[in-house]
């Protein structure tokens, strides 16, 4: 089928208390693997790309591949632009064929974040493109290889501000900061579930969790019922993929066939994506 925006997917997830995974993809290997995993367990899926992905594969190439793959499958696939901070990138993505965009104005003062997000909604809505925006700030763990070494300042979302933000912008989904951080390698973050409940009481639209690689799976299992309907997963997938490449190369010193190395990494990645889908509860939500 054609690419879809996330509105119907997340509305159903909200009614039925589960979350849909938004998996960060960067190249053909992870695109095909995430789709194969979602197909295997009949789950709707969101493929998310960041500017890091565009540095490797261009935006237009990614869209071409993902559109073609989505047409060949029966499961609903949403192509989402993750963490765009400027109007130009968002417009370019919408024209390239993205069905969903995130404007990240979380580092801006509230009034400016509202104003800029509203401008994006005005353009996206008539084109049937869903819009996510962020209020509060999900920070980033500083690592040697992180692109944003200085960006580790997290600010919890304020429930009153979330309400104002949602009402004044007209967004379709809201990313909130409740204790997770981008780039965590270990599952050591603890979510502030009381804060989530306070936010949930004030807004109706689906909420989004970023930085879920560092969140315990016991908590991930619960959050669909608590109002988080979209869960972004990136770091964990990168870790599984590269760990498997390291393993197979270390164990087979004479292996020089890149296809075999990638095949092995894809197999490990597929297993992990299926596992995450099952944790989030979105498997078997697409009819056979
Ligand atoms: Zn994020």
Short mmCIF file of C-alpha atoms in Angstrom, two decimals, residues 1-3 64-75 77:
data_model
loop_
_atom_site.label_atom_id
_atom_site.label_comp_id
_atom_site.label_asym_id
_atom_site.label_seq_id
_atom_site.Cartn_x
_atom_site.Cartn_y
_atom_site.Cartn_z
CA UNK A 1 0.00 0.00 0.00
CA UNK A 2 1.00 3.65 -0.25
CA UNK A 3 2.74 5.34 2.63
CA UNK A 64 12.34 6.27 -3.29
CA UNK A 65 13.33 3.00 -1.64
CA UNK A 66 10.85 3.26 1.22
CA UNK A 67 7.95 4.18 -1.08
CA UNK A 68 8.68 1.19 -3.29
CA UNK A 69 8.94 -1.16 -0.33
CA UNK A 70 5.77 0.18 1.27
CA UNK A 71 3.82 -0.41 -1.95
CA UNK A 72 4.91 -4.04 -1.90
CA UNK A 73 3.60 -4.75 1.59
CA UNK A 74 0.16 -4.94 3.17
CA UNK A 75 1.18 -3.45 6.50
CA UNK A 77 4.05 2.11 6.72
#
